[in-house]
Amino acid sequence: QVQVVESGGGLVQPGGSLRLSCKAAGSILSIKTMAWYRQAPGKQRELVASVFSSGTTNYADDVKGRFFASRDNAQNTMDLQMNSLKFEDTAVYYCNIFASAAQTPGIRDYWGQGTQVTVSS
């Protein structure tokens, strides 16, 4: 089994910063991609940032220059440093891994339960 757990959400004022963390554990064999998604009320879940096993990162246009994702392959962890937060960053943030696991055929997505980020004055 694979577990994905996020932490670090909370309430922050506009312009502030938060750091989210994600840890994947269990019978993981290899993680291809780790990514952060978010879902605001009434909206679809959207990709925020992704980090490939090589360390290459991709960001959604509206977070470029404000959010920074990093990954520790040895620990199966990923962080998301969020700076200059805006009201519209308010959402539940989900960690996603695309990975292979023991006794599970192929490569598939695994999701965490999400962590709430609220930007409010």
PDB file of N, CA and C in Angstrom, residues 10-47:
ATOM      1  N   GLY A  10      -2.834  26.199   6.214  1.00  0.00           N
ATOM      2  CA  GLY A  10      -3.271  27.087   7.278  1.00  0.00           C
ATOM      3  C   GLY A  10      -3.828  28.381   6.734  1.00  0.00           C
ATOM      4  N   LEU A  11      -3.955  29.328   7.649  1.00  0.00           N
ATOM      5  CA  LEU A  11      -4.489  30.653   7.333  1.00  0.00           C
ATOM      6  C   LEU A  11      -3.340  31.644   7.241  1.00  0.00           C
ATOM      7  N   VAL A  12      -3.317  32.433   6.199  1.00  0.00           N
ATOM      8  CA  VAL A  12      -2.250  33.413   6.018  1.00  0.00           C
ATOM      9  C   VAL A  12      -2.839  34.668   5.384  1.00  0.00           C
ATOM     10  N   GLN A  13      -2.241  35.797   5.684  1.00  0.00           N
ATOM     11  CA  GLN A  13      -2.691  37.050   5.100  1.00  0.00           C
ATOM     12  C   GLN A  13      -2.149  37.201   3.677  1.00  0.00           C
ATOM     13  N   PRO A  14      -2.816  37.987   2.864  1.00  0.00           N
ATOM     14  CA  PRO A  14      -2.286  38.256   1.521  1.00  0.00           C
ATOM     15  C   PRO A  14      -0.866  38.804   1.606  1.00  0.00           C
ATOM     16  N   GLY A  15      -0.033  38.298   0.713  1.00  0.00           N
ATOM     17  CA  GLY A  15       1.368  38.693   0.730  1.00  0.00           C
ATOM     18  C   GLY A  15       2.243  37.817   1.582  1.00  0.00           C
ATOM     19  N   GLY A  16       1.635  36.964   2.372  1.00  0.00           N
ATOM     20  CA  GLY A  16       2.387  36.091   3.259  1.00  0.00           C
ATOM     21  C   GLY A  16       2.890  34.840   2.577  1.00  0.00           C
ATOM     22  N   SER A  17       3.496  33.973   3.381  1.00  0.00           N
ATOM     23  CA  SER A  17       4.098  32.750   2.858  1.00  0.00           C
ATOM     24  C   SER A  17       3.647  31.541   3.660  1.00  0.00           C
ATOM     25  N   LEU A  18       3.629  30.417   2.997  1.00  0.00           N
ATOM     26  CA  LEU A  18       3.379  29.127   3.631  1.00  0.00           C
ATOM     27  C   LEU A  18       4.251  28.091   2.941  1.00  0.00           C
ATOM     28  N   ARG A  19       4.566  27.048   3.685  1.00  0.00           N
ATOM     29  CA  ARG A  19       5.327  25.939   3.102  1.00  0.00           C
ATOM     30  C   ARG A  19       4.541  24.651   3.320  1.00  0.00           C
ATOM     31  N   LEU A  20       4.222  23.993   2.239  1.00  0.00           N
ATOM     32  CA  LEU A  20       3.532  22.710   2.299  1.00  0.00           C
ATOM     33  C   LEU A  20       4.551  21.578   2.141  1.00  0.00           C
ATOM     34  N   SER A  21       4.262  20.492   2.798  1.00  0.00           N
ATOM     35  CA  SER A  21       5.118  19.308   2.676  1.00  0.00           C
ATOM     36  C   SER A  21       4.273  18.097   2.319  1.00  0.00           C
ATOM     37  N   CYS A  22       4.898  17.190   1.599  1.00  0.00           N
ATOM     38  CA  CYS A  22       4.236  15.950   1.209  1.00  0.00           C
ATOM     39  C   CYS A  22       5.208  14.805   1.438  1.00  0.00           C
ATOM     40  N   LYS A  23       4.701  13.749   2.023  1.00  0.00           N
ATOM     41  CA  LYS A  23       5.535  12.563   2.215  1.00  0.00           C
ATOM     42  C   LYS A  23       4.797  11.348   1.685  1.00  0.00           C
ATOM     43  N   ALA A  24       5.469  10.601   0.867  1.00  0.00           N
ATOM     44  CA  ALA A  24       4.927   9.343   0.344  1.00  0.00           C
ATOM     45  C   ALA A  24       5.616   8.191   1.050  1.00  0.00           C
ATOM     46  N   ALA A  25       4.836   7.202   1.440  1.00  0.00           N
ATOM     47  CA  ALA A  25       5.392   6.065   2.160  1.00  0.00           C
ATOM     48  C   ALA A  25       4.660   4.793   1.766  1.00  0.00           C
ATOM     49  N   GLY A  26       5.229   3.671   2.185  1.00  0.00           N
ATOM     50  CA  GLY A  26       4.605   2.386   1.891  1.00  0.00           C
ATOM     51  C   GLY A  26       5.447   1.595   0.915  1.00  0.00           C
ATOM     52  N   SER A  27       4.784   0.776   0.142  1.00  0.00           N
ATOM     53  CA  SER A  27       5.463  -0.163  -0.742  1.00  0.00           C
ATOM     54  C   SER A  27       5.833   0.460  -2.088  1.00  0.00           C
ATOM     55  N   ILE A  28       6.437   1.650  -2.024  1.00  0.00           N
ATOM     56  CA  ILE A  28       6.797   2.367  -3.247  1.00  0.00           C
ATOM     57  C   ILE A  28       8.062   1.778  -3.851  1.00  0.00           C
ATOM     58  N   LEU A  29       8.033   1.553  -5.139  1.00  0.00           N
ATOM     59  CA  LEU A  29       9.227   1.094  -5.836  1.00  0.00           C
ATOM     60  C   LEU A  29       9.953   2.259  -6.496  1.00  0.00           C
ATOM     61  N   SER A  30       9.191   3.123  -7.157  1.00  0.00           N
ATOM     62  CA  SER A  30       9.787   4.251  -7.865  1.00  0.00           C
ATOM     63  C   SER A  30       8.736   5.326  -8.081  1.00  0.00           C
ATOM     64  N   ILE A  31       9.116   6.575  -7.831  1.00  0.00           N
ATOM     65  CA  ILE A  31       8.215   7.697  -8.078  1.00  0.00           C
ATOM     66  C   ILE A  31       8.692   8.437  -9.307  1.00  0.00           C
ATOM     67  N   LYS A  32       7.859   8.498 -10.320  1.00  0.00           N
ATOM     68  CA  LYS A  32       8.218   9.217 -11.544  1.00  0.00           C
ATOM     69  C   LYS A  32       8.028  10.711 -11.377  1.00  0.00           C
ATOM     70  N   THR A  33       6.861  11.087 -10.960  1.00  0.00           N
ATOM     71  CA  THR A  33       6.530  12.503 -10.832  1.00  0.00           C
ATOM     72  C   THR A  33       5.848  12.740  -9.506  1.00  0.00           C
ATOM     73  N   MET A  34       6.188  13.855  -8.880  1.00  0.00           N
ATOM     74  CA  MET A  34       5.468  14.333  -7.700  1.00  0.00           C
ATOM     75  C   MET A  34       4.890  15.686  -8.070  1.00  0.00           C
ATOM     76  N   ALA A  35       3.669  15.928  -7.651  1.00  0.00           N
ATOM     77  CA  ALA A  35       3.010  17.158  -8.080  1.00  0.00           C
ATOM     78  C   ALA A  35       2.084  17.679  -7.000  1.00  0.00           C
ATOM     79  N   TRP A  36       1.842  18.976  -7.072  1.00  0.00           N
ATOM     80  CA  TRP A  36       0.848  19.629  -6.226  1.00  0.00           C
ATOM     81  C   TRP A  36      -0.309  20.072  -7.120  1.00  0.00           C
ATOM     82  N   TYR A  37      -1.501  19.766  -6.679  1.00  0.00           N
ATOM     83  CA  TYR A  37      -2.726  20.238  -7.309  1.00  0.00           C
ATOM     84  C   TYR A  37      -3.490  21.043  -6.268  1.00  0.00           C
ATOM     85  N   ARG A  38      -4.434  21.823  -6.741  1.00  0.00           N
ATOM     86  CA  ARG A  38      -5.313  22.531  -5.806  1.00  0.00           C
ATOM     87  C   ARG A  38      -6.723  22.579  -6.375  1.00  0.00           C
ATOM     88  N   GLN A  39      -7.645  22.683  -5.458  1.00  0.00           N
ATOM     89  CA  GLN A  39      -9.048  22.784  -5.852  1.00  0.00           C
ATOM     90  C   GLN A  39      -9.735  23.812  -4.976  1.00  0.00           C
ATOM     91  N   ALA A  40     -10.191  24.864  -5.623  1.00  0.00           N
ATOM     92  CA  ALA A  40     -10.932  25.905  -4.931  1.00  0.00           C
ATOM     93  C   ALA A  40     -12.418  25.562  -4.984  1.00  0.00           C
ATOM     94  N   PRO A  41     -13.205  26.119  -4.061  1.00  0.00           N
ATOM     95  CA  PRO A  41     -14.645  25.830  -4.059  1.00  0.00           C
ATOM     96  C   PRO A  41     -15.283  26.151  -5.404  1.00  0.00           C
ATOM     97  N   GLY A  42     -16.032  25.200  -5.930  1.00  0.00           N
ATOM     98  CA  GLY A  42     -16.735  25.412  -7.181  1.00  0.00           C
ATOM     99  C   GLY A  42     -15.885  25.326  -8.417  1.00  0.00           C
ATOM    100  N   LYS A  43     -14.623  24.971  -8.262  1.00  0.00           N
ATOM    101  CA  LYS A  43     -13.718  24.902  -9.412  1.00  0.00           C
ATOM    102  C   LYS A  43     -13.144  23.496  -9.542  1.00  0.00           C
ATOM    103  N   GLN A  44     -12.612  23.235 -10.717  1.00  0.00           N
ATOM    104  CA  GLN A  44     -11.970  21.949 -10.942  1.00  0.00           C
ATOM    105  C   GLN A  44     -10.581  21.928 -10.318  1.00  0.00           C
ATOM    106  N   ARG A  45     -10.134  20.731 -10.029  1.00  0.00           N
ATOM    107  CA  ARG A  45      -8.777  20.569  -9.520  1.00  0.00           C
ATOM    108  C   ARG A  45      -7.800  20.934 -10.632  1.00  0.00           C
ATOM    109  N   GLU A  46      -6.764  21.702 -10.260  1.00  0.00           N
ATOM    110  CA  GLU A  46      -5.803  22.161 -11.251  1.00  0.00           C
ATOM    111  C   GLU A  46      -4.380  21.882 -10.795  1.00  0.00           C
ATOM    112  N   LEU A  47      -3.515  21.688 -11.755  1.00  0.00           N
ATOM    113  CA  LEU A  47      -2.110  21.456 -11.461  1.00  0.00           C
ATOM    114  C   LEU A  47      -1.440  22.764 -11.060  1.00  0.00           C
TER     115      LEU A  47
END
